[in-house]
mmCIF file with all atom_site columns, C-alpha atoms in Angstrom:
data_model
loop_
_atom_site.group_PDB
_atom_site.id
_atom_site.type_symbol
_atom_site.label_atom_id
_atom_site.label_alt_id
_atom_site.label_comp_id
_atom_site.label_asym_id
_atom_site.label_entity_id
_atom_site.label_seq_id
_atom_site.pdbx_PDB_ins_code
_atom_site.Cartn_x
_atom_site.Cartn_y
_atom_site.Cartn_z
_atom_site.occupancy
_atom_site.B_iso_or_equiv
_atom_site.pdbx_formal_charge
_atom_site.auth_seq_id
_atom_site.auth_comp_id
_atom_site.auth_asym_id
_atom_site.auth_atom_id
_atom_site.pdbx_PDB_model_num
ATOM 1   C CA . GLY A 1 1   ? -13.386 -16.634 52.151 1.00 82.00 ? 1   GLY A CA 1
ATOM 2   C CA . PHE A 1 2   ? -14.618 -19.280 49.514 1.00 88.00 ? 2   PHE A CA 1
ATOM 3   C CA . THR A 1 3   ? -15.855 -16.512 47.136 1.00 90.00 ? 3   THR A CA 1
ATOM 4   C CA . GLU A 1 4   ? -12.360 -15.057 47.256 1.00 90.00 ? 4   GLU A CA 1
ATOM 5   C CA . TYR A 1 5   ? -10.952 -18.447 46.566 1.00 92.00 ? 5   TYR A CA 1
ATOM 6   C CA . CYS A 1 6   ? -13.242 -18.739 43.541 1.00 93.00 ? 6   CYS A CA 1
ATOM 7   C CA . LEU A 1 7   ? -11.998 -15.382 42.234 1.00 92.00 ? 7   LEU A CA 1
ATOM 8   C CA . ASN A 1 8   ? -8.385  -16.400 42.550 1.00 91.00 ? 8   ASN A CA 1
ATOM 9   C CA . ASN A 1 9   ? -8.297  -19.997 41.299 1.00 93.00 ? 9   ASN A CA 1
ATOM 10  C CA . ASN A 1 10  ? -7.607  -21.132 37.690 1.00 92.00 ? 10  ASN A CA 1
ATOM 11  C CA . ILE A 1 11  ? -11.306 -21.978 36.786 1.00 94.00 ? 11  ILE A CA 1
ATOM 12  C CA . PRO A 1 12  ? -13.447 -19.654 34.613 1.00 96.00 ? 12  PRO A CA 1
ATOM 13  C CA . THR A 1 13  ? -16.042 -18.467 37.161 1.00 96.00 ? 13  THR A CA 1
ATOM 14  C CA . ILE A 1 14  ? -19.432 -16.731 37.199 1.00 97.00 ? 14  ILE A CA 1
ATOM 15  C CA . LEU A 1 15  ? -20.074 -15.337 40.700 1.00 97.00 ? 15  LEU A CA 1
ATOM 16  C CA . CYS A 1 16  ? -23.740 -14.523 41.295 1.00 96.00 ? 16  CYS A CA 1
ATOM 17  C CA . SER A 1 17  ? -24.812 -12.371 44.193 1.00 94.00 ? 17  SER A CA 1
ATOM 18  C CA . PRO A 1 18  ? -28.073 -10.825 45.248 1.00 91.00 ? 18  PRO A CA 1
ATOM 19  C CA . ARG A 1 19  ? -26.441 -7.481  46.164 1.00 89.00 ? 19  ARG A CA 1
ATOM 20  C CA . LYS A 1 20  ? -24.830 -5.013  43.678 1.00 90.00 ? 20  LYS A CA 1
ATOM 21  C CA . ALA A 1 21  ? -22.901 -3.470  46.462 1.00 89.00 ? 21  ALA A CA 1
ATOM 22  C CA . LEU A 1 22  ? -21.061 -6.819  47.298 1.00 89.00 ? 22  LEU A CA 1
ATOM 23  C CA . LEU A 1 23  ? -20.089 -7.254  43.580 1.00 92.00 ? 23  LEU A CA 1
ATOM 24  C CA . GLY A 1 24  ? -18.978 -3.720  43.250 1.00 91.00 ? 24  GLY A CA 1
ATOM 25  C CA . ASN A 1 25  ? -16.718 -4.163  46.328 1.00 91.00 ? 25  ASN A CA 1
ATOM 26  C CA . LYS A 1 26  ? -15.277 -7.385  44.951 1.00 91.00 ? 26  LYS A CA 1
ATOM 27  C CA . HIS A 1 27  ? -14.643 -5.812  41.649 1.00 92.00 ? 27  HIS A CA 1
ATOM 28  C CA . ARG A 1 28  ? -12.787 -2.838  43.086 1.00 92.00 ? 28  ARG A CA 1
ATOM 29  C CA . GLN A 1 29  ? -10.785 -4.981  45.404 1.00 89.00 ? 29  GLN A CA 1
ATOM 30  C CA . HIS A 1 30  ? -9.459  -7.155  42.510 1.00 87.00 ? 30  HIS A CA 1
ATOM 31  C CA . LYS A 1 31  ? -8.873  -4.211  40.288 1.00 84.00 ? 31  LYS A CA 1
ATOM 32  C CA . THR A 1 32  ? -6.759  -2.666  42.836 1.00 77.00 ? 32  THR A CA 1
ATOM 33  C CA . LYS A 1 33  ? -4.760  -5.934  43.104 1.00 75.00 ? 33  LYS A CA 1
ATOM 34  C CA . GLY A 1 34  ? -4.184  -5.991  39.389 1.00 72.00 ? 34  GLY A CA 1
ATOM 35  C CA . MET A 1 35  ? -6.610  -8.973  38.977 1.00 72.00 ? 35  MET A CA 1
ATOM 36  C CA . PRO A 1 36  ? -9.473  -7.399  36.990 1.00 79.00 ? 36  PRO A CA 1
ATOM 37  C CA . THR A 1 37  ? -12.807 -9.139  37.080 1.00 91.00 ? 37  THR A CA 1
ATOM 38  C CA . TYR A 1 38  ? -15.814 -8.320  34.798 1.00 93.00 ? 38  TYR A CA 1
ATOM 39  C CA . LEU A 1 39  ? -18.739 -6.731  36.497 1.00 94.00 ? 39  LEU A CA 1
ATOM 40  C CA . TYR A 1 40  ? -21.779 -7.141  34.431 1.00 93.00 ? 40  TYR A CA 1
ATOM 41  C CA . ARG A 1 41  ? -23.514 -3.792  34.742 1.00 85.00 ? 41  ARG A CA 1
ATOM 42  C CA . ASN A 1 42  ? -27.262 -3.824  33.963 1.00 83.00 ? 42  ASN A CA 1
ATOM 43  C CA . LYS A 1 43  ? -29.145 -0.634  34.755 1.00 77.00 ? 43  LYS A CA 1
ATOM 44  C CA . TYR A 1 44  ? -32.424 -2.625  34.480 1.00 70.00 ? 44  TYR A CA 1
ATOM 45  C CA . ASP A 1 45  ? -31.699 -4.812  37.482 1.00 75.00 ? 45  ASP A CA 1
ATOM 46  C CA . GLN A 1 46  ? -34.444 -4.500  40.111 1.00 64.00 ? 46  GLN A CA 1
ATOM 47  C CA . GLU A 1 47  ? -33.208 -2.023  42.742 1.00 56.00 ? 47  GLU A CA 1
ATOM 48  C CA . GLU A 1 48  ? -34.192 -3.266  46.233 1.00 53.00 ? 48  GLU A CA 1
ATOM 49  C CA . ASN A 1 49  ? -33.334 -1.826  49.648 1.00 49.00 ? 49  ASN A CA 1
ATOM 50  C CA . VAL A 1 50  ? -33.022 -4.718  51.899 1.00 48.00 ? 50  VAL A CA 1
ATOM 51  C CA . ASP A 1 51  ? -33.511 -2.547  54.997 1.00 46.00 ? 51  ASP A CA 1
ATOM 52  C CA . CYS A 1 52  ? -36.796 -1.099  53.905 1.00 45.00 ? 52  CYS A CA 1
ATOM 53  C CA . SER A 1 53  ? -40.182 -2.161  55.233 1.00 45.00 ? 53  SER A CA 1
ATOM 54  C CA . SER A 1 54  ? -42.171 -4.917  53.489 1.00 47.00 ? 54  SER A CA 1
ATOM 55  C CA . ASN A 1 55  ? -44.644 -2.404  52.131 1.00 46.00 ? 55  ASN A CA 1
ATOM 56  C CA . GLU A 1 56  ? -41.883 -0.416  50.536 1.00 44.00 ? 56  GLU A CA 1
ATOM 57  C CA . ARG A 1 57  ? -40.379 -3.491  49.105 1.00 42.00 ? 57  ARG A CA 1
ATOM 58  C CA . LEU A 1 58  ? -43.586 -4.328  47.313 1.00 41.00 ? 58  LEU A CA 1
ATOM 59  C CA . SER A 1 59  ? -43.549 -0.895  45.665 1.00 41.00 ? 59  SER A CA 1
ATOM 60  C CA . VAL A 1 60  ? -40.435 -1.676  43.730 1.00 43.00 ? 60  VAL A CA 1
ATOM 61  C CA . VAL A 1 61  ? -40.724 -0.614  40.107 1.00 43.00 ? 61  VAL A CA 1
ATOM 62  C CA . ASN A 1 62  ? -39.427 -3.144  37.493 1.00 49.00 ? 62  ASN A CA 1
ATOM 63  C CA . LYS A 1 63  ? -37.999 -1.199  34.561 1.00 57.00 ? 63  LYS A CA 1
ATOM 64  C CA . VAL A 1 64  ? -38.608 -2.591  31.078 1.00 65.00 ? 64  VAL A CA 1
ATOM 65  C CA . GLU A 1 65  ? -35.267 -3.753  29.557 1.00 76.00 ? 65  GLU A CA 1
ATOM 66  C CA . ASP A 1 66  ? -34.107 -2.214  26.325 1.00 84.00 ? 66  ASP A CA 1
ATOM 67  C CA . LYS A 1 67  ? -32.958 -4.953  24.031 1.00 85.00 ? 67  LYS A CA 1
ATOM 68  C CA . ASN A 1 68  ? -30.244 -2.714  22.351 1.00 88.00 ? 68  ASN A CA 1
ATOM 69  C CA . ASP A 1 69  ? -28.699 -2.018  25.718 1.00 88.00 ? 69  ASP A CA 1
ATOM 70  C CA . ILE A 1 70  ? -28.705 -5.691  26.687 1.00 89.00 ? 70  ILE A CA 1
ATOM 71  C CA . LEU A 1 71  ? -27.058 -6.667  23.286 1.00 90.00 ? 71  LEU A CA 1
ATOM 72  C CA . GLN A 1 72  ? -24.366 -4.076  23.969 1.00 91.00 ? 72  GLN A CA 1
ATOM 73  C CA . TYR A 1 73  ? -23.708 -5.402  27.521 1.00 90.00 ? 73  TYR A CA 1
ATOM 74  C CA . ASN A 1 74  ? -23.473 -8.889  26.092 1.00 92.00 ? 74  ASN A CA 1
ATOM 75  C CA . ARG A 1 75  ? -21.033 -7.817  23.339 1.00 93.00 ? 75  ARG A CA 1
ATOM 76  C CA . ASP A 1 76  ? -18.770 -6.199  25.920 1.00 93.00 ? 76  ASP A CA 1
ATOM 77  C CA . LEU A 1 77  ? -18.799 -9.324  28.029 1.00 94.00 ? 77  LEU A CA 1
ATOM 78  C CA . GLN A 1 78  ? -17.926 -11.526 24.922 1.00 94.00 ? 78  GLN A CA 1
ATOM 79  C CA . ASN A 1 79  ? -15.021 -9.200  24.227 1.00 94.00 ? 79  ASN A CA 1
ATOM 80  C CA . TYR A 1 80  ? -13.772 -9.641  27.759 1.00 92.00 ? 80  TYR A CA 1
ATOM 81  C CA . ILE A 1 81  ? -13.993 -13.413 27.487 1.00 93.00 ? 81  ILE A CA 1
ATOM 82  C CA . TYR A 1 82  ? -12.187 -13.388 24.043 1.00 92.00 ? 82  TYR A CA 1
ATOM 83  C CA . GLN A 1 83  ? -9.360  -11.122 25.604 1.00 91.00 ? 83  GLN A CA 1
ATOM 84  C CA . CYS A 1 84  ? -8.960  -13.646 28.409 1.00 91.00 ? 84  CYS A CA 1
ATOM 85  C CA . THR A 1 85  ? -8.769  -16.643 26.180 1.00 88.00 ? 85  THR A CA 1
ATOM 86  C CA . SER A 1 86  ? -6.321  -14.737 23.947 1.00 89.00 ? 86  SER A CA 1
ATOM 87  C CA . SER A 1 87  ? -3.981  -14.011 26.873 1.00 83.00 ? 87  SER A CA 1
ATOM 88  C CA . ILE A 1 88  ? -1.668  -16.281 28.837 1.00 77.00 ? 88  ILE A CA 1
ATOM 89  C CA . ASN A 1 89  ? -2.789  -17.126 32.488 1.00 77.00 ? 89  ASN A CA 1
ATOM 90  C CA . VAL A 1 90  ? -5.799  -14.757 32.372 1.00 87.00 ? 90  VAL A CA 1
ATOM 91  C CA . ILE A 1 91  ? -8.854  -16.553 33.706 1.00 92.00 ? 91  ILE A CA 1
ATOM 92  C CA . PRO A 1 92  ? -12.314 -15.045 33.143 1.00 94.00 ? 92  PRO A CA 1
ATOM 93  C CA . LYS A 1 93  ? -14.061 -14.060 36.302 1.00 96.00 ? 93  LYS A CA 1
ATOM 94  C CA . ILE A 1 94  ? -17.517 -12.682 35.880 1.00 96.00 ? 94  ILE A CA 1
ATOM 95  C CA . LEU A 1 95  ? -19.558 -10.917 38.596 1.00 96.00 ? 95  LEU A CA 1
ATOM 96  C CA . VAL A 1 96  ? -23.384 -10.718 38.138 1.00 96.00 ? 96  VAL A CA 1
ATOM 97  C CA . THR A 1 97  ? -26.487 -10.158 40.164 1.00 93.00 ? 97  THR A CA 1
ATOM 98  C CA . TYR A 1 98  ? -29.327 -12.833 40.274 1.00 93.00 ? 98  TYR A CA 1
ATOM 99  C CA . ASP A 1 99  ? -31.472 -10.614 38.075 1.00 90.00 ? 99  ASP A CA 1
ATOM 100 C CA . SER A 1 100 ? -29.052 -10.525 35.191 1.00 93.00 ? 100 SER A CA 1
ATOM 101 C CA . LEU A 1 101 ? -27.645 -14.013 35.081 1.00 95.00 ? 101 LEU A CA 1
ATOM 102 C CA . LYS A 1 102 ? -29.844 -14.858 32.078 1.00 94.00 ? 102 LYS A CA 1
ATOM 103 C CA . HIS A 1 103 ? -28.058 -12.330 29.941 1.00 94.00 ? 103 HIS A CA 1
ATOM 104 C CA . VAL A 1 104 ? -24.591 -13.569 31.100 1.00 95.00 ? 104 VAL A CA 1
ATOM 105 C CA . LEU A 1 105 ? -25.451 -17.131 30.235 1.00 95.00 ? 105 LEU A CA 1
ATOM 106 C CA . GLU A 1 106 ? -26.669 -16.023 26.784 1.00 94.00 ? 106 GLU A CA 1
ATOM 107 C CA . ALA A 1 107 ? -23.520 -13.957 26.185 1.00 94.00 ? 107 ALA A CA 1
ATOM 108 C CA . VAL A 1 108 ? -21.251 -16.996 27.272 1.00 94.00 ? 108 VAL A CA 1
ATOM 109 C CA . TYR A 1 109 ? -23.203 -19.286 24.982 1.00 93.00 ? 109 TYR A CA 1
ATOM 110 C CA . TYR A 1 110 ? -22.067 -17.334 22.065 1.00 92.00 ? 110 TYR A CA 1
ATOM 111 C CA . SER A 1 111 ? -18.552 -16.595 23.337 1.00 92.00 ? 111 SER A CA 1
ATOM 112 C CA . SER A 1 112 ? -15.214 -18.278 22.805 1.00 89.00 ? 112 SER A CA 1
ATOM 113 C CA . LEU A 1 113 ? -15.746 -20.462 25.859 1.00 91.00 ? 113 LEU A CA 1
ATOM 114 C CA . ARG A 1 114 ? -18.394 -23.174 26.582 1.00 92.00 ? 114 ARG A CA 1
ATOM 115 C CA . LEU A 1 115 ? -20.779 -22.867 29.546 1.00 92.00 ? 115 LEU A CA 1
ATOM 116 C CA . ASP A 1 116 ? -19.497 -26.162 30.778 1.00 94.00 ? 116 ASP A CA 1
ATOM 117 C CA . GLN A 1 117 ? -16.001 -24.670 31.209 1.00 95.00 ? 117 GLN A CA 1
ATOM 118 C CA . PHE A 1 118 ? -17.378 -22.269 33.745 1.00 96.00 ? 118 PHE A CA 1
ATOM 119 C CA . GLN A 1 119 ? -18.013 -22.848 37.547 1.00 96.00 ? 119 GLN A CA 1
ATOM 120 C CA . ILE A 1 120 ? -21.205 -20.914 38.601 1.00 97.00 ? 120 ILE A CA 1
ATOM 121 C CA . VAL A 1 121 ? -20.965 -19.879 42.268 1.00 97.00 ? 121 VAL A CA 1
ATOM 122 C CA . VAL A 1 122 ? -24.337 -18.668 43.859 1.00 96.00 ? 122 VAL A CA 1
ATOM 123 C CA . ASP A 1 123 ? -23.209 -16.650 46.830 1.00 95.00 ? 123 ASP A CA 1
ATOM 124 C CA . GLU A 1 124 ? -25.593 -16.002 49.670 1.00 93.00 ? 124 GLU A CA 1
ATOM 125 C CA . PHE A 1 125 ? -28.018 -18.407 48.217 1.00 92.00 ? 125 PHE A CA 1
ATOM 126 C CA . GLN A 1 126 ? -30.388 -18.149 51.237 1.00 90.00 ? 126 GLN A CA 1
ATOM 127 C CA . SER A 1 127 ? -31.395 -14.848 49.624 1.00 90.00 ? 127 SER A CA 1
ATOM 128 C CA . ILE A 1 128 ? -33.266 -16.874 47.061 1.00 90.00 ? 128 ILE A CA 1
ATOM 129 C CA . PHE A 1 129 ? -35.740 -17.537 49.823 1.00 86.00 ? 129 PHE A CA 1
ATOM 130 C CA . THR A 1 130 ? -35.637 -14.361 51.836 1.00 85.00 ? 130 THR A CA 1
ATOM 131 C CA . ASP A 1 131 ? -35.982 -12.117 48.859 1.00 87.00 ? 131 ASP A CA 1
ATOM 132 C CA . ALA A 1 132 ? -38.874 -14.067 47.364 1.00 83.00 ? 132 ALA A CA 1
ATOM 133 C CA . SER A 1 133 ? -41.304 -12.016 49.378 1.00 83.00 ? 133 SER A CA 1
ATOM 134 C CA . PHE A 1 134 ? -40.760 -9.055  47.257 1.00 84.00 ? 134 PHE A CA 1
ATOM 135 C CA . LYS A 1 135 ? -39.283 -10.369 43.869 1.00 85.00 ? 135 LYS A CA 1
ATOM 136 C CA . ALA A 1 136 ? -40.524 -13.859 43.688 1.00 87.00 ? 136 ALA A CA 1
ATOM 137 C CA . SER A 1 137 ? -40.501 -14.035 39.872 1.00 88.00 ? 137 SER A CA 1
ATOM 138 C CA . VAL A 1 138 ? -36.863 -12.896 39.763 1.00 87.00 ? 138 VAL A CA 1
ATOM 139 C CA . GLU A 1 139 ? -35.779 -15.609 42.227 1.00 90.00 ? 139 GLU A CA 1
ATOM 140 C CA . LEU A 1 140 ? -37.894 -18.460 40.467 1.00 90.00 ? 140 LEU A CA 1
ATOM 141 C CA . ASN A 1 141 ? -36.434 -17.507 37.104 1.00 92.00 ? 141 ASN A CA 1
ATOM 142 C CA . PHE A 1 142 ? -33.034 -17.431 38.543 1.00 94.00 ? 142 PHE A CA 1
ATOM 143 C CA . VAL A 1 143 ? -33.258 -20.895 39.934 1.00 93.00 ? 143 VAL A CA 1
ATOM 144 C CA . GLY A 1 144 ? -34.769 -22.066 36.767 1.00 93.00 ? 144 GLY A CA 1
ATOM 145 C CA . TYR A 1 145 ? -31.860 -20.707 34.553 1.00 94.00 ? 145 TYR A CA 1
ATOM 146 C CA . LEU A 1 146 ? -29.463 -22.679 36.854 1.00 94.00 ? 146 LEU A CA 1
ATOM 147 C CA . GLN A 1 147 ? -31.186 -25.927 36.053 1.00 93.00 ? 147 GLN A CA 1
ATOM 148 C CA . SER A 1 148 ? -29.959 -25.818 32.517 1.00 89.00 ? 148 SER A CA 1
ATOM 149 C CA . VAL A 1 149 ? -26.298 -25.382 33.135 1.00 92.00 ? 149 VAL A CA 1
ATOM 150 C CA . PRO A 1 150 ? -23.734 -27.616 34.852 1.00 91.00 ? 150 PRO A CA 1
ATOM 151 C CA . ASN A 1 151 ? -21.110 -26.935 37.438 1.00 95.00 ? 151 ASN A CA 1
ATOM 152 C CA . VAL A 1 152 ? -23.299 -24.967 39.989 1.00 96.00 ? 152 VAL A CA 1
ATOM 153 C CA . CYS A 1 153 ? -22.327 -24.480 43.521 1.00 95.00 ? 153 CYS A CA 1
ATOM 154 C CA . TYR A 1 154 ? -24.794 -22.950 46.039 1.00 94.00 ? 154 TYR A CA 1
ATOM 155 C CA . LEU A 1 155 ? -22.822 -21.098 48.838 1.00 93.00 ? 155 LEU A CA 1
ATOM 156 C CA . SER A 1 156 ? -24.019 -19.770 52.161 1.00 90.00 ? 156 SER A CA 1
ATOM 157 C CA . ALA A 1 157 ? -22.659 -19.218 55.643 1.00 86.00 ? 157 ALA A CA 1
ATOM 158 C CA . THR A 1 158 ? -26.245 -19.101 56.803 1.00 82.00 ? 158 THR A CA 1
ATOM 159 C CA . PRO A 1 159 ? -27.370 -22.488 57.948 1.00 74.00 ? 159 PRO A CA 1
ATOM 160 C CA . MET A 1 160 ? -30.369 -23.642 55.891 1.00 72.00 ? 160 MET A CA 1
ATOM 161 C CA . LEU A 1 161 ? -32.735 -26.415 57.165 1.00 70.00 ? 161 LEU A CA 1
ATOM 162 C CA . ASP A 1 162 ? -32.212 -29.463 55.028 1.00 74.00 ? 162 ASP A CA 1
ATOM 163 C CA . LYS A 1 163 ? -35.912 -30.470 55.607 1.00 74.00 ? 163 LYS A CA 1
ATOM 164 C CA . TYR A 1 164 ? -37.120 -27.478 53.708 1.00 78.00 ? 164 TYR A CA 1
ATOM 165 C CA . LEU A 1 165 ? -34.609 -27.737 50.880 1.00 84.00 ? 165 LEU A CA 1
ATOM 166 C CA . GLU A 1 166 ? -35.420 -31.395 50.440 1.00 83.00 ? 166 GLU A CA 1
ATOM 167 C CA . GLN A 1 167 ? -38.864 -30.504 49.564 1.00 85.00 ? 167 GLN A CA 1
ATOM 168 C CA . MET A 1 168 ? -37.755 -28.547 46.470 1.00 85.00 ? 168 MET A CA 1
ATOM 169 C CA . ASP A 1 169 ? -36.933 -30.476 43.270 1.00 88.00 ? 169 ASP A CA 1
ATOM 170 C CA . GLU A 1 170 ? -34.146 -28.000 42.543 1.00 88.00 ? 170 GLU A CA 1
ATOM 171 C CA . PHE A 1 171 ? -32.265 -28.782 45.787 1.00 88.00 ? 171 PHE A CA 1
ATOM 172 C CA . ARG A 1 172 ? -33.529 -32.340 46.857 1.00 86.00 ? 172 ARG A CA 1
ATOM 173 C CA . ASP A 1 173 ? -30.739 -34.506 45.319 1.00 87.00 ? 173 ASP A CA 1
ATOM 174 C CA . LEU A 1 174 ? -27.764 -32.106 45.472 1.00 89.00 ? 174 LEU A CA 1
ATOM 175 C CA . PRO A 1 175 ? -24.710 -33.121 47.558 1.00 90.00 ? 175 PRO A CA 1
ATOM 176 C CA . TYR A 1 176 ? -24.041 -30.985 50.557 1.00 86.00 ? 176 TYR A CA 1
ATOM 177 C CA . TYR A 1 177 ? -20.694 -29.993 51.931 1.00 87.00 ? 177 TYR A CA 1
ATOM 178 C CA . SER A 1 178 ? -20.025 -28.258 55.298 1.00 83.00 ? 178 SER A CA 1
ATOM 179 C CA . LEU A 1 179 ? -16.735 -26.524 56.121 1.00 81.00 ? 179 LEU A CA 1
ATOM 180 C CA . ILE A 1 180 ? -15.880 -27.183 59.837 1.00 83.00 ? 180 ILE A CA 1
ATOM 181 C CA . TRP A 1 181 ? -13.072 -25.207 61.112 1.00 80.00 ? 181 TRP A CA 1
ATOM 182 C CA . ASP A 1 182 ? -10.309 -26.840 63.095 1.00 87.00 ? 182 ASP A CA 1
ATOM 183 C CA . LYS A 1 183 ? -10.880 -25.975 66.712 1.00 86.00 ? 183 LYS A CA 1
ATOM 184 C CA . THR A 1 184 ? -7.257  -24.808 67.104 1.00 89.00 ? 184 THR A CA 1
ATOM 185 C CA . ARG A 1 185 ? -8.092  -22.041 64.651 1.00 86.00 ? 185 ARG A CA 1
ATOM 186 C CA . LEU A 1 186 ? -11.104 -20.750 66.513 1.00 84.00 ? 186 LEU A CA 1
ATOM 187 C CA . LYS A 1 187 ? -10.898 -17.730 68.845 1.00 84.00 ? 187 LYS A CA 1
ATOM 188 C CA . GLU A 1 188 ? -13.489 -17.136 71.470 1.00 85.00 ? 188 GLU A CA 1
ATOM 189 C CA . HIS A 1 189 ? -14.832 -13.681 71.523 1.00 86.00 ? 189 HIS A CA 1
ATOM 190 C CA . LYS A 1 190 ? -15.717 -11.850 74.742 1.00 88.00 ? 190 LYS A CA 1
ATOM 191 C CA . PHE A 1 191 ? -18.849 -9.729  74.614 1.00 87.00 ? 191 PHE A CA 1
ATOM 192 C CA . ARG A 1 192 ? -19.790 -6.720  76.678 1.00 82.00 ? 192 ARG A CA 1
ATOM 193 C CA . LYS A 1 193 ? -23.556 -6.372  77.486 1.00 84.00 ? 193 LYS A CA 1
ATOM 194 C CA . TYR A 1 194 ? -25.142 -2.938  77.492 1.00 77.00 ? 194 TYR A CA 1
ATOM 195 C CA . PRO A 1 195 ? -28.494 -2.591  79.003 1.00 85.00 ? 195 PRO A CA 1
ATOM 196 C CA . THR A 1 196 ? -30.293 0.055   77.095 1.00 88.00 ? 196 THR A CA 1
ATOM 197 C CA . ARG A 1 197 ? -33.564 1.952   76.577 1.00 89.00 ? 197 ARG A CA 1
ATOM 198 C CA . SER A 1 198 ? -32.548 3.449   73.277 1.00 90.00 ? 198 SER A CA 1
ATOM 199 C CA . LEU A 1 199 ? -30.668 1.429   70.749 1.00 89.00 ? 199 LEU A CA 1
ATOM 200 C CA . THR A 1 200 ? -29.665 4.514   68.749 1.00 91.00 ? 200 THR A CA 1
ATOM 201 C CA . SER A 1 201 ? -28.105 6.466   71.614 1.00 89.00 ? 201 SER A CA 1
ATOM 202 C CA . SER A 1 202 ? -26.301 3.249   72.779 1.00 88.00 ? 202 SER A CA 1
ATOM 203 C CA . CYS A 1 203 ? -24.914 2.514   69.332 1.00 89.00 ? 203 CYS A CA 1
ATOM 204 C CA . CYS A 1 204 ? -23.756 6.075   68.979 1.00 91.00 ? 204 CYS A CA 1
ATOM 205 C CA . SER A 1 205 ? -21.958 5.989   72.361 1.00 88.00 ? 205 SER A CA 1
ATOM 206 C CA . ILE A 1 206 ? -20.175 2.688   71.512 1.00 86.00 ? 206 ILE A CA 1
ATOM 207 C CA . ILE A 1 207 ? -19.123 4.124   68.104 1.00 91.00 ? 207 ILE A CA 1
ATOM 208 C CA . GLU A 1 208 ? -17.831 7.262   69.739 1.00 92.00 ? 208 GLU A CA 1
ATOM 209 C CA . GLU A 1 209 ? -15.867 5.196   72.295 1.00 90.00 ? 209 GLU A CA 1
#
């Protein structure tokens, strides 16, 4: 809900996500609504399968980026920002993976808007920690880039233990906000329990039902 709010408000926004699929979904939704966002497409992002085994994760091949391709991506993004600023009531909304934030920041730096005019929203920020087991350098670099820019909001619906975050310089002194729903808006869900010996066969029967 909050990411959707960020893509609909009147603040220039860079939405960072660890998953290409999520960004692609948001991009298609807003295009259908007539509210186009800019999806920064970088074919050199690390491809990771979050459902594969740890051994498979470690075998991920990191492609070498082609500078000419990156320059073209950045020019396209700068043109998008220029078109937004040249139009009335068109707010730039940029979608990017953790891997490619460095290129977006560079493109924005040389664009018609300043970086301090953007709100940077880091969605699913717990992935910085969970993905570190198979792409630690990407996550460390990502956090490092964020230290040099203002207006960063780390967002997650997954509880993180403060005692761990407080041990990291990057998170120790940040203010924390928790959204607590009004109890009158909460609905209690009733669950059916299924004893099973095969998760696959039980899931299939539930889906068919």
